[in-house]
Every structure is written in structure tokens, then in C-alpha cells.
């Protein structure tokens, strides 16, 4: 816009541009853009935008020194600048410093906004300081210019849930619902999840029906969240009915929706039923994602049915090509590698590790499984040890323990 002369950039325009550059091209590009601005354009807006970039990158020293420079220059400060510093402390887990920033903000005559209070509430909750959180809540609710939105109320409710203060949680969930705007599907999903955490089936079902009226249409994520809530409540029959409703109404078959029911079956020990459901969908022409089989594999591992778990993981590996971001469950992989190294034939271990390394890099655990299987069958492992070394994986006590089996076997 600037280069084509569509408009002359103001300091505010530069601030927006600087923030976008920081997000897309990185901090060095943002600093370069700032340094090349004219003195006239280096205002509290652009200084503030650069502060935001520093804080988002969790650069504490740069953020604080930049903030101090802004103060020394006498630039007008705003709640946004202080919010950036408070968010920085949240992101680096220095929660105890957040209230001090809020106090400094007020001492300097700058009124906290909704976000300021929300960040501070979050800091107290992260330290399980319910009394501190409630003092900030009381102050916030006493400010006529502050509007506590549904999200803040829901956040407070979730903190109460974690603290086991269910009555207080219910009160804030009610407040949150009162503040929900029309068509706020995300808000209803949040409340449904919270009530499920409280084990309140009545409220979960009430909000689902209310959402149908208010929001008019549902998308896949809505069904996923509701199914997950019913699974958490142990209401598998209700979940099955809802899943059938989704299947009959959708034109976009997203396997993340049935995956939620698969998880429910596996958590309740119904792993065979989960596999039958998955195979039935495949017969009907549906294409699962690797994680679908991964979920069932995890279920079988939990039941110590390792042969079945291995077959399911093989199915998952066959689907990996279309799911580049997929990573198998580490606990499942650890269990299968341990089982294979103890009982599997070398060829089986090699096949499994060969498939596994197409989705994750070779690691010590994979090498140990291969070495142990070879040692069990009396085969040489020098090449494996060399490959392990080439991959910069040092031998450790576990490696030595496995290699000592070779000597025992020889005896």
C-alpha cells in the first residue's frame, strides 16, 4: 500500500506493519524495519510494537530494557505495554512477577483493562493462589469501566474446578453463560467441556440442546467436543447416538470425530469393539487417519495384547503418507519396542523399526530393540553399534546391559 502510494503511512500504520513483520519474518526483520524508520515515525506506537515482538519471543532482558527506554524517553505508556510484560512473565513461568507489574501500572496512573486483569488472574491460578485470584476478581468486578466477558468467567470457573471448588465453579459458569453472545459456538463448546469436567450430565445435555437453537448449525468440532464430553461422563450409549446423528448429517467425514468414540471404547476396555467399528467404517469406504489405528493400538497395549497392538500400528504406518504431521504415541512405541526386543524375531523388529523411522528419527530406544533382538539370536551387532555412533547416540548403561547378555549367552 505504501509503495504504490495508496496511502501515506502514519506511525500507527508502521506499528501494525512492524508487528506483522515480527510474526511472519522474525525478530531480526522487525528490528531492521524499526531501525529504518524516520525519527518522526518512532513514536510510542512503533516502540510498543517492537516491545510486543520482544515479549512474544520471550526475550526478558530486551523487553525490560526496551520498556525502560520508553519510560526514560517520556513516551506515553498504555495498558498494552504492561500487558505485554505480564504476558512475557506468564510465558516464562515467572507468575509471581505479574501482580507487581499490575501494581506498577496502577501506580503510574494507567488503568488496567480486561486483558490486564485476566493475565493477573491467570498468574494467581497458575500458583494455586485462590485467595489472590479472588482479590483481583473483586477489584475487577468493582470497576465500572471493566466488562468481564464470558471467556474470563469461564477461565475462572476452570480454575475453581481444578481447585475442587465446584460450587464456586458453577456460579462462574452461570455468569459465563449469561454473557455469551448469539451464535457463539466456541463459547458453548467451552461451557459443555467445563460441565463435563464437573460430571454434570444434565447441564451438558441442556447446553447442547440450547446450542442447537441458538447457533442453528453444527460443524465437526462441535460434535467432537460433545462426544468427548459424553465419553468423559461415561455415557457411551449417548455418545453412540450422537455419533449416528453426526454420520447421517455430515458430508465431510472427518475421522477426528469417530476417533473420540474410539478413545471412549478403549478407555472402557472395549478395544475389540473399537477395532470392529474402525474396520466397519473402512468397509463402507471411509478413510481413517493413522491416529485412528494408533488409538486402538494404545487400547491393546493397555490390555497387554501386544500382537494385536503391533498389527494396529502396522496399519497406522501404512496410512502415514497422507498424514505428514502424525507422530505415534511414545508410550505405545516404548511398549512395542520392549516387547519385540524380548520376544520378537530380528526380522520383525527390523520391519517395525524400519516403518517407525519413516515418521520419527532413529533414537536410542530403537537401536536397543534391534541390538537386543540380535543378541538373543546370537547375531553380531557391531554394525548396529557403528550406526548408532554415526547417529551421535552414545552407548549408555542400558546398552552395556544389553551387550552383557551376549556374554551370558556365550557361557
GROMACS .gro file of C-alpha atoms in nm:
model
  411
    1UNK     CA    1   0.000   0.000   0.000
    2UNK     CA    2   0.281   0.236   0.091
    3UNK     CA    3   0.496   0.159  -0.214
    4UNK     CA    4   0.204   0.205  -0.454
    5UNK     CA    5   0.110   0.537  -0.298
    6UNK     CA    6  -0.235   0.417  -0.197
    7UNK     CA    7  -0.189   0.590   0.136
    8UNK     CA    8   0.077   0.767   0.337
    9UNK     CA    9   0.178   0.555   0.633
   10UNK     CA   10   0.122   0.701   0.977
   11UNK     CA   11   0.310   0.585   1.286
   12UNK     CA   12   0.012   0.361   1.365
   13UNK     CA   13   0.035   0.200   1.020
   14UNK     CA   14   0.405   0.140   1.073
   15UNK     CA   15   0.332  -0.018   1.411
   16UNK     CA   16   0.090  -0.265   1.251
   17UNK     CA   17   0.340  -0.341   0.975
   18UNK     CA   18   0.620  -0.392   1.228
   19UNK     CA   19   0.406  -0.633   1.432
   20UNK     CA   20   0.318  -0.833   1.120
   21UNK     CA   21   0.680  -0.848   1.009
   22UNK     CA   22   0.779  -0.975   1.353
   23UNK     CA   23   0.520  -1.251   1.335
   24UNK     CA   24   0.593  -1.358   0.976
   25UNK     CA   25   0.961  -1.285   0.913
   26UNK     CA   26   1.105  -1.291   1.264
   27UNK     CA   27   1.263  -1.059   1.515
   28UNK     CA   28   1.567  -0.954   1.309
   29UNK     CA   29   1.344  -0.827   1.029
   30UNK     CA   30   1.125  -0.644   1.279
   31UNK     CA   31   1.427  -0.471   1.437
   32UNK     CA   32   1.558  -0.378   1.093
   33UNK     CA   33   1.222  -0.229   0.998
   34UNK     CA   34   1.214  -0.027   1.321
   35UNK     CA   35   1.571   0.097   1.283
   36UNK     CA   36   1.499   0.221   0.930
   37UNK     CA   37   1.200   0.430   1.039
   38UNK     CA   38   1.235   0.805   1.047
   39UNK     CA   39   1.260   0.972   1.388
   40UNK     CA   40   0.915   1.113   1.325
   41UNK     CA   41   0.771   0.762   1.296
   42UNK     CA   42   0.947   0.631   1.608
   43UNK     CA   43   0.660   0.702   1.842
   44UNK     CA   44   0.501   0.518   2.134
   45UNK     CA   45   0.311   0.315   1.872
   46UNK     CA   46   0.614   0.173   1.694
   47UNK     CA   47   0.816   0.140   2.013
   48UNK     CA   48   0.522  -0.051   2.159
   49UNK     CA   49   0.502  -0.278   1.855
   50UNK     CA   50   0.870  -0.367   1.891
   51UNK     CA   51   0.815  -0.435   2.263
   52UNK     CA   52   0.538  -0.674   2.164
   53UNK     CA   53   0.781  -0.858   1.935
   54UNK     CA   54   1.039  -0.890   2.213
   55UNK     CA   55   0.783  -1.011   2.465
   56UNK     CA   56   0.633  -1.265   2.225
   57UNK     CA   57   0.984  -1.404   2.166
   58UNK     CA   58   1.024  -1.434   2.547
   59UNK     CA   59   1.333  -1.210   2.543
   60UNK     CA   60   1.316  -1.086   2.902
   61UNK     CA   61   1.620  -0.858   2.913
   62UNK     CA   62   1.543  -0.696   2.579
   63UNK     CA   63   1.179  -0.648   2.673
   64UNK     CA   64   1.254  -0.488   3.008
   65UNK     CA   65   1.534  -0.263   2.878
   66UNK     CA   66   1.315  -0.154   2.585
   67UNK     CA   67   1.029  -0.076   2.824
   68UNK     CA   68   1.268   0.123   3.045
   69UNK     CA   69   1.392   0.318   2.745
   70UNK     CA   70   1.033   0.407   2.655
   71UNK     CA   71   0.982   0.541   3.009
   72UNK     CA   72   1.307   0.740   3.003
   73UNK     CA   73   1.210   0.895   2.669
   74UNK     CA   74   0.885   1.008   2.826
   75UNK     CA   75   0.675   0.819   2.571
   76UNK     CA   76   0.307   0.782   2.667
   77UNK     CA   77   0.257   0.437   2.819
   78UNK     CA   78  -0.055   0.228   2.780
   79UNK     CA   79  -0.207  -0.086   2.926
   80UNK     CA   80  -0.092  -0.271   2.612
   81UNK     CA   81   0.275  -0.222   2.707
   82UNK     CA   82   0.224  -0.354   3.060
   83UNK     CA   83   0.011  -0.640   2.930
   84UNK     CA   84   0.299  -0.743   2.706
   85UNK     CA   85   0.535  -0.760   3.003
   86UNK     CA   86   0.280  -0.955   3.210
   87UNK     CA   87   0.225  -1.198   2.922
   88UNK     CA   88   0.601  -1.242   2.898
   89UNK     CA   89   0.620  -1.344   3.264
   90UNK     CA   90   0.331  -1.587   3.213
   91UNK     CA   91   0.507  -1.745   2.914
   92UNK     CA   92   0.836  -1.792   3.103
   93UNK     CA   93   0.653  -1.926   3.412
   94UNK     CA   94   0.754  -1.637   3.639
   95UNK     CA   95   0.398  -1.597   3.757
   96UNK     CA   96   0.488  -1.427   4.085
   97UNK     CA   97   0.611  -1.116   3.899
   98UNK     CA   98   0.280  -1.046   3.725
   99UNK     CA   99   0.096  -0.881   4.020
  100UNK     CA  100   0.391  -0.642   4.066
  101UNK     CA  101   0.358  -0.526   3.707
  102UNK     CA  102  -0.015  -0.468   3.757
  103UNK     CA  103   0.060  -0.269   4.074
  104UNK     CA  104   0.322  -0.057   3.893
  105UNK     CA  105   0.076   0.004   3.613
  106UNK     CA  106  -0.182   0.143   3.857
  107UNK     CA  107   0.081   0.349   4.045
  108UNK     CA  108   0.170   0.517   3.714
  109UNK     CA  109  -0.193   0.619   3.663
  110UNK     CA  110  -0.268   0.368   3.388
  111UNK     CA  111  -0.598   0.186   3.427
  112UNK     CA  112  -0.585  -0.191   3.376
  113UNK     CA  113  -0.811  -0.325   3.103
  114UNK     CA  114  -0.989  -0.660   3.074
  115UNK     CA  115  -0.677  -0.832   2.949
  116UNK     CA  116  -0.463  -0.690   3.232
  117UNK     CA  117  -0.692  -0.841   3.493
  118UNK     CA  118  -0.726  -1.170   3.305
  119UNK     CA  119  -0.348  -1.213   3.286
  120UNK     CA  120  -0.315  -1.138   3.657
  121UNK     CA  121  -0.594  -1.382   3.744
  122UNK     CA  122  -0.413  -1.643   3.535
  123UNK     CA  123  -0.089  -1.583   3.728
  124UNK     CA  124  -0.256  -1.645   4.065
  125UNK     CA  125  -0.436  -1.953   3.936
  126UNK     CA  126  -0.109  -2.095   3.799
  127UNK     CA  127   0.029  -2.075   4.156
  128UNK     CA  128  -0.292  -2.220   4.302
  129UNK     CA  129  -0.335  -1.894   4.497
  130UNK     CA  130  -0.713  -1.883   4.506
  131UNK     CA  131  -0.723  -1.601   4.764
  132UNK     CA  132  -0.502  -1.381   4.547
  133UNK     CA  133  -0.716  -1.460   4.243
  134UNK     CA  134  -1.035  -1.371   4.428
  135UNK     CA  135  -0.894  -1.034   4.540
  136UNK     CA  136  -0.821  -0.944   4.177
  137UNK     CA  137  -1.167  -1.066   4.078
  138UNK     CA  138  -1.324  -0.845   4.344
  139UNK     CA  139  -1.125  -0.545   4.223
  140UNK     CA  140  -1.210  -0.620   3.861
  141UNK     CA  141  -1.582  -0.653   3.928
  142UNK     CA  142  -1.574  -0.323   4.117
  143UNK     CA  143  -1.451  -0.130   3.811
  144UNK     CA  144  -1.749   0.016   3.622
  145UNK     CA  145  -1.546   0.055   3.302
  146UNK     CA  146  -1.443  -0.312   3.300
  147UNK     CA  147  -1.668  -0.566   3.136
  148UNK     CA  148  -1.597  -0.921   3.246
  149UNK     CA  149  -1.666  -1.122   2.933
  150UNK     CA  150  -1.777  -1.484   2.909
  151UNK     CA  151  -1.424  -1.606   2.848
  152UNK     CA  152  -1.287  -1.457   3.170
  153UNK     CA  153  -1.575  -1.604   3.371
  154UNK     CA  154  -1.519  -1.945   3.210
  155UNK     CA  155  -1.146  -1.922   3.281
  156UNK     CA  156  -1.216  -1.850   3.649
  157UNK     CA  157  -1.463  -2.140   3.661
  158UNK     CA  158  -1.199  -2.378   3.526
  159UNK     CA  159  -0.952  -2.264   3.791
  160UNK     CA  160  -1.213  -2.337   4.057
  161UNK     CA  161  -1.275  -2.680   3.903
  162UNK     CA  162  -0.903  -2.761   3.925
  163UNK     CA  163  -0.905  -2.648   4.288
  164UNK     CA  164  -1.204  -2.870   4.365
  165UNK     CA  165  -1.427  -2.571   4.449
  166UNK     CA  166  -1.723  -2.692   4.247
  167UNK     CA  167  -1.988  -2.460   4.388
  168UNK     CA  168  -1.783  -2.153   4.302
  169UNK     CA  169  -1.710  -2.304   3.960
  170UNK     CA  170  -2.083  -2.347   3.893
  171UNK     CA  171  -2.151  -1.985   3.986
  172UNK     CA  172  -1.898  -1.858   3.732
  173UNK     CA  173  -2.016  -2.098   3.464
  174UNK     CA  174  -2.363  -1.947   3.505
  175UNK     CA  175  -2.214  -1.598   3.477
  176UNK     CA  176  -2.025  -1.704   3.167
  177UNK     CA  177  -2.340  -1.836   3.001
  178UNK     CA  178  -2.524  -1.511   3.075
  179UNK     CA  179  -2.255  -1.317   2.891
  180UNK     CA  180  -2.242  -1.540   2.583
  181UNK     CA  181  -2.336  -1.364   2.264
  182UNK     CA  182  -2.560  -1.513   1.999
  183UNK     CA  183  -2.407  -1.771   1.766
  184UNK     CA  184  -2.104  -1.812   1.993
  185UNK     CA  185  -2.044  -2.178   1.920
  186UNK     CA  186  -1.695  -2.169   2.069
  187UNK     CA  187  -1.836  -2.036   2.398
  188UNK     CA  188  -2.096  -2.312   2.422
  189UNK     CA  189  -1.830  -2.574   2.349
  190UNK     CA  190  -1.617  -2.434   2.630
  191UNK     CA  191  -1.903  -2.450   2.879
  192UNK     CA  192  -2.002  -2.801   2.772
  193UNK     CA  193  -1.645  -2.919   2.834
  194UNK     CA  194  -1.637  -2.750   3.175
  195UNK     CA  195  -1.963  -2.907   3.288
  196UNK     CA  196  -1.835  -3.245   3.171
  197UNK     CA  197  -1.530  -3.193   3.395
  198UNK     CA  198  -1.772  -3.140   3.683
  199UNK     CA  199  -1.954  -3.462   3.593
  200UNK     CA  200  -2.274  -3.268   3.529
  201UNK     CA  201  -2.454  -3.459   3.253
  202UNK     CA  202  -2.775  -3.254   3.289
  203UNK     CA  203  -2.602  -2.926   3.209
  204UNK     CA  204  -2.400  -3.080   2.926
  205UNK     CA  205  -2.718  -3.202   2.753
  206UNK     CA  206  -2.907  -2.878   2.827
  207UNK     CA  207  -2.636  -2.662   2.670
  208UNK     CA  208  -2.612  -2.891   2.367
  209UNK     CA  209  -2.985  -2.855   2.301
  210UNK     CA  210  -2.968  -2.480   2.365
  211UNK     CA  211  -2.678  -2.451   2.124
  212UNK     CA  212  -2.886  -2.619   1.853
  213UNK     CA  213  -3.145  -2.344   1.889
  214UNK     CA  214  -2.905  -2.052   1.918
  215UNK     CA  215  -2.631  -2.148   1.672
  216UNK     CA  216  -2.853  -2.314   1.408
  217UNK     CA  217  -2.575  -2.528   1.258
  218UNK     CA  218  -2.306  -2.760   1.389
  219UNK     CA  219  -1.964  -2.830   1.248
  220UNK     CA  220  -1.735  -3.130   1.308
  221UNK     CA  221  -1.551  -2.973   1.601
  222UNK     CA  222  -1.883  -2.925   1.783
  223UNK     CA  223  -1.960  -3.296   1.758
  224UNK     CA  224  -1.604  -3.386   1.858
  225UNK     CA  225  -1.628  -3.178   2.175
  226UNK     CA  226  -1.973  -3.308   2.266
  227UNK     CA  227  -1.868  -3.668   2.204
  228UNK     CA  228  -1.557  -3.611   2.417
  229UNK     CA  229  -1.775  -3.473   2.697
  230UNK     CA  230  -2.009  -3.772   2.686
  231UNK     CA  231  -1.711  -4.008   2.688
  232UNK     CA  232  -1.570  -3.825   2.991
  233UNK     CA  233  -1.905  -3.869   3.163
  234UNK     CA  234  -1.901  -4.241   3.083
  235UNK     CA  235  -2.215  -4.208   2.869
  236UNK     CA  236  -2.113  -4.433   2.582
  237UNK     CA  237  -2.470  -4.508   2.469
  238UNK     CA  238  -2.545  -4.135   2.445
  239UNK     CA  239  -2.218  -4.092   2.257
  240UNK     CA  240  -2.312  -4.367   2.009
  241UNK     CA  241  -2.648  -4.199   1.940
  242UNK     CA  242  -2.479  -3.864   1.883
  243UNK     CA  243  -2.222  -4.024   1.654
  244UNK     CA  244  -2.501  -4.176   1.444
  245UNK     CA  245  -2.662  -3.832   1.424
  246UNK     CA  246  -2.334  -3.684   1.302
  247UNK     CA  247  -2.282  -3.957   1.042
  248UNK     CA  248  -2.630  -3.904   0.899
  249UNK     CA  249  -2.586  -3.527   0.879
  250UNK     CA  250  -2.229  -3.480   0.756
  251UNK     CA  251  -2.100  -3.450   0.404
  252UNK     CA  252  -1.742  -3.411   0.525
  253UNK     CA  253  -1.625  -3.728   0.700
  254UNK     CA  254  -1.357  -3.607   0.941
  255UNK     CA  255  -1.211  -3.909   1.121
  256UNK     CA  256  -1.125  -3.698   1.424
  257UNK     CA  257  -1.495  -3.726   1.516
  258UNK     CA  258  -1.515  -4.110   1.531
  259UNK     CA  259  -1.170  -4.111   1.693
  260UNK     CA  260  -1.333  -3.958   2.001
  261UNK     CA  261  -1.566  -4.257   2.029
  262UNK     CA  262  -1.276  -4.495   1.965
  263UNK     CA  263  -1.099  -4.340   2.262
  264UNK     CA  264  -1.412  -4.388   2.472
  265UNK     CA  265  -1.432  -4.757   2.384
  266UNK     CA  266  -1.063  -4.812   2.459
  267UNK     CA  267  -1.077  -4.626   2.791
  268UNK     CA  268  -1.358  -4.857   2.895
  269UNK     CA  269  -1.176  -5.173   2.790
  270UNK     CA  270  -1.388  -5.223   2.476
  271UNK     CA  271  -1.090  -5.236   2.243
  272UNK     CA  272  -1.228  -5.514   2.023
  273UNK     CA  273  -1.541  -5.306   1.974
  274UNK     CA  274  -1.326  -5.008   1.876
  275UNK     CA  275  -1.144  -5.218   1.615
  276UNK     CA  276  -1.470  -5.359   1.481
  277UNK     CA  277  -1.608  -5.005   1.445
  278UNK     CA  278  -1.296  -4.892   1.263
  279UNK     CA  279  -1.298  -5.188   1.026
  280UNK     CA  280  -1.669  -5.133   0.958
  281UNK     CA  281  -1.602  -4.771   0.853
  282UNK     CA  282  -1.326  -4.887   0.619
  283UNK     CA  283  -1.559  -5.144   0.459
  284UNK     CA  284  -1.804  -4.861   0.397
  285UNK     CA  285  -1.538  -4.668   0.206
  286UNK     CA  286  -1.423  -4.429   0.479
  287UNK     CA  287  -1.052  -4.348   0.504
  288UNK     CA  288  -0.914  -4.342   0.858
  289UNK     CA  289  -0.612  -4.141   0.963
  290UNK     CA  290  -0.305  -4.306   1.123
  291UNK     CA  291  -0.411  -4.192   1.468
  292UNK     CA  292  -0.732  -4.397   1.439
  293UNK     CA  293  -0.530  -4.716   1.438
  294UNK     CA  294  -0.292  -4.564   1.692
  295UNK     CA  295  -0.579  -4.520   1.938
  296UNK     CA  296  -0.678  -4.886   1.905
  297UNK     CA  297  -0.314  -4.992   1.936
  298UNK     CA  298  -0.290  -4.799   2.264
  299UNK     CA  299  -0.601  -4.978   2.386
  300UNK     CA  300  -0.449  -5.317   2.315
  301UNK     CA  301  -0.122  -5.218   2.485
  302UNK     CA  302  -0.318  -5.127   2.797
  303UNK     CA  303  -0.468  -5.477   2.791
  304UNK     CA  304  -0.124  -5.633   2.724
  305UNK     CA  305  -0.246  -5.776   2.393
  306UNK     CA  306   0.075  -5.689   2.215
  307UNK     CA  307   0.027  -5.894   1.897
  308UNK     CA  308  -0.295  -5.703   1.823
  309UNK     CA  309  -0.131  -5.373   1.915
  310UNK     CA  310   0.150  -5.444   1.668
  311UNK     CA  311  -0.093  -5.521   1.386
  312UNK     CA  312  -0.279  -5.197   1.452
  313UNK     CA  313   0.044  -4.995   1.443
  314UNK     CA  314   0.134  -5.158   1.112
  315UNK     CA  315  -0.200  -5.034   0.977
  316UNK     CA  316  -0.120  -4.686   1.108
  317UNK     CA  317   0.219  -4.688   0.934
  318UNK     CA  318   0.054  -4.783   0.603
  319UNK     CA  319  -0.153  -4.461   0.625
  320UNK     CA  320   0.137  -4.232   0.720
  321UNK     CA  321   0.193  -4.096   0.368
  322UNK     CA  322  -0.116  -3.878   0.380
  323UNK     CA  323  -0.052  -3.753   0.733
  324UNK     CA  324   0.291  -3.594   0.744
  325UNK     CA  325   0.235  -3.436   1.086
  326UNK     CA  326   0.137  -3.760   1.254
  327UNK     CA  327   0.355  -3.893   1.535
  328UNK     CA  328   0.279  -4.223   1.712
  329UNK     CA  329   0.210  -4.234   2.085
  330UNK     CA  330   0.552  -4.258   2.258
  331UNK     CA  331   0.420  -4.489   2.532
  332UNK     CA  332   0.283  -4.730   2.271
  333UNK     CA  333   0.612  -4.727   2.082
  334UNK     CA  334   0.812  -4.788   2.401
  335UNK     CA  335   0.589  -5.081   2.495
  336UNK     CA  336   0.604  -5.239   2.149
  337UNK     CA  337   0.982  -5.198   2.116
  338UNK     CA  338   1.030  -5.352   2.460
  339UNK     CA  339   0.804  -5.643   2.377
  340UNK     CA  340   0.960  -5.703   2.036
  341UNK     CA  341   1.314  -5.685   2.172
  342UNK     CA  342   1.226  -5.952   2.429
  343UNK     CA  343   1.013  -6.184   2.218
  344UNK     CA  344   1.016  -6.087   1.851
  345UNK     CA  345   1.232  -6.226   1.575
  346UNK     CA  346   1.503  -6.000   1.436
  347UNK     CA  347   1.313  -5.960   1.107
  348UNK     CA  348   1.002  -5.845   1.296
  349UNK     CA  349   1.199  -5.585   1.492
  350UNK     CA  350   1.374  -5.465   1.177
  351UNK     CA  351   1.043  -5.430   0.993
  352UNK     CA  352   0.886  -5.236   1.281
  353UNK     CA  353   1.184  -5.006   1.328
  354UNK     CA  354   1.204  -4.957   0.950
  355UNK     CA  355   0.845  -4.835   0.945
  356UNK     CA  356   0.889  -4.631   1.261
  357UNK     CA  357   1.189  -4.436   1.134
  358UNK     CA  358   0.980  -4.306   0.843
  359UNK     CA  359   0.787  -4.095   1.095
  360UNK     CA  360   1.042  -4.029   1.372
  361UNK     CA  361   1.424  -4.019   1.371
  362UNK     CA  362   1.622  -4.319   1.489
  363UNK     CA  363   1.679  -4.299   1.863
  364UNK     CA  364   1.846  -4.498   2.141
  365UNK     CA  365   1.530  -4.695   2.217
  366UNK     CA  366   1.500  -4.818   1.857
  367UNK     CA  367   1.867  -4.917   1.844
  368UNK     CA  368   1.840  -5.100   2.176
  369UNK     CA  369   1.547  -5.304   2.049
  370UNK     CA  370   1.745  -5.404   1.740
  371UNK     CA  371   2.059  -5.484   1.937
  372UNK     CA  372   1.875  -5.689   2.197
  373UNK     CA  373   1.686  -5.893   1.937
  374UNK     CA  374   2.011  -5.969   1.755
  375UNK     CA  375   2.191  -6.060   2.077
  376UNK     CA  376   1.908  -6.300   2.168
  377UNK     CA  377   1.952  -6.478   1.835
  378UNK     CA  378   2.330  -6.488   1.868
  379UNK     CA  379   2.394  -6.243   1.582
  380UNK     CA  380   2.667  -5.980   1.560
  381UNK     CA  381   2.577  -5.623   1.649
  382UNK     CA  382   2.896  -5.436   1.552
  383UNK     CA  383   2.729  -5.271   1.252
  384UNK     CA  384   2.438  -5.159   1.466
  385UNK     CA  385   2.675  -5.008   1.720
  386UNK     CA  386   2.859  -4.824   1.441
  387UNK     CA  387   2.532  -4.692   1.301
  388UNK     CA  388   2.430  -4.583   1.648
  389UNK     CA  389   2.758  -4.397   1.686
  390UNK     CA  390   2.717  -4.239   1.341
  391UNK     CA  391   2.379  -4.108   1.453
  392UNK     CA  392   2.558  -3.947   1.752
  393UNK     CA  393   2.387  -4.170   2.005
  394UNK     CA  394   2.632  -4.270   2.274
  395UNK     CA  395   2.630  -4.606   2.445
  396UNK     CA  396   2.495  -4.591   2.800
  397UNK     CA  397   2.440  -4.829   3.093
  398UNK     CA  398   2.139  -4.984   2.921
  399UNK     CA  399   2.349  -5.052   2.609
  400UNK     CA  400   2.614  -5.224   2.821
  401UNK     CA  401   2.347  -5.426   3.000
  402UNK     CA  402   2.208  -5.549   2.667
  403UNK     CA  403   2.556  -5.631   2.536
  404UNK     CA  404   2.633  -5.826   2.855
  405UNK     CA  405   2.353  -6.067   2.756
  406UNK     CA  406   2.580  -6.171   2.471
  407UNK     CA  407   2.846  -6.287   2.716
  408UNK     CA  408   2.591  -6.470   2.931
  409UNK     CA  409   2.456  -6.643   2.621
  410UNK     CA  410   2.807  -6.747   2.521
  411UNK     CA  411   2.865  -6.902   2.862
   0.00000   0.00000   0.00000
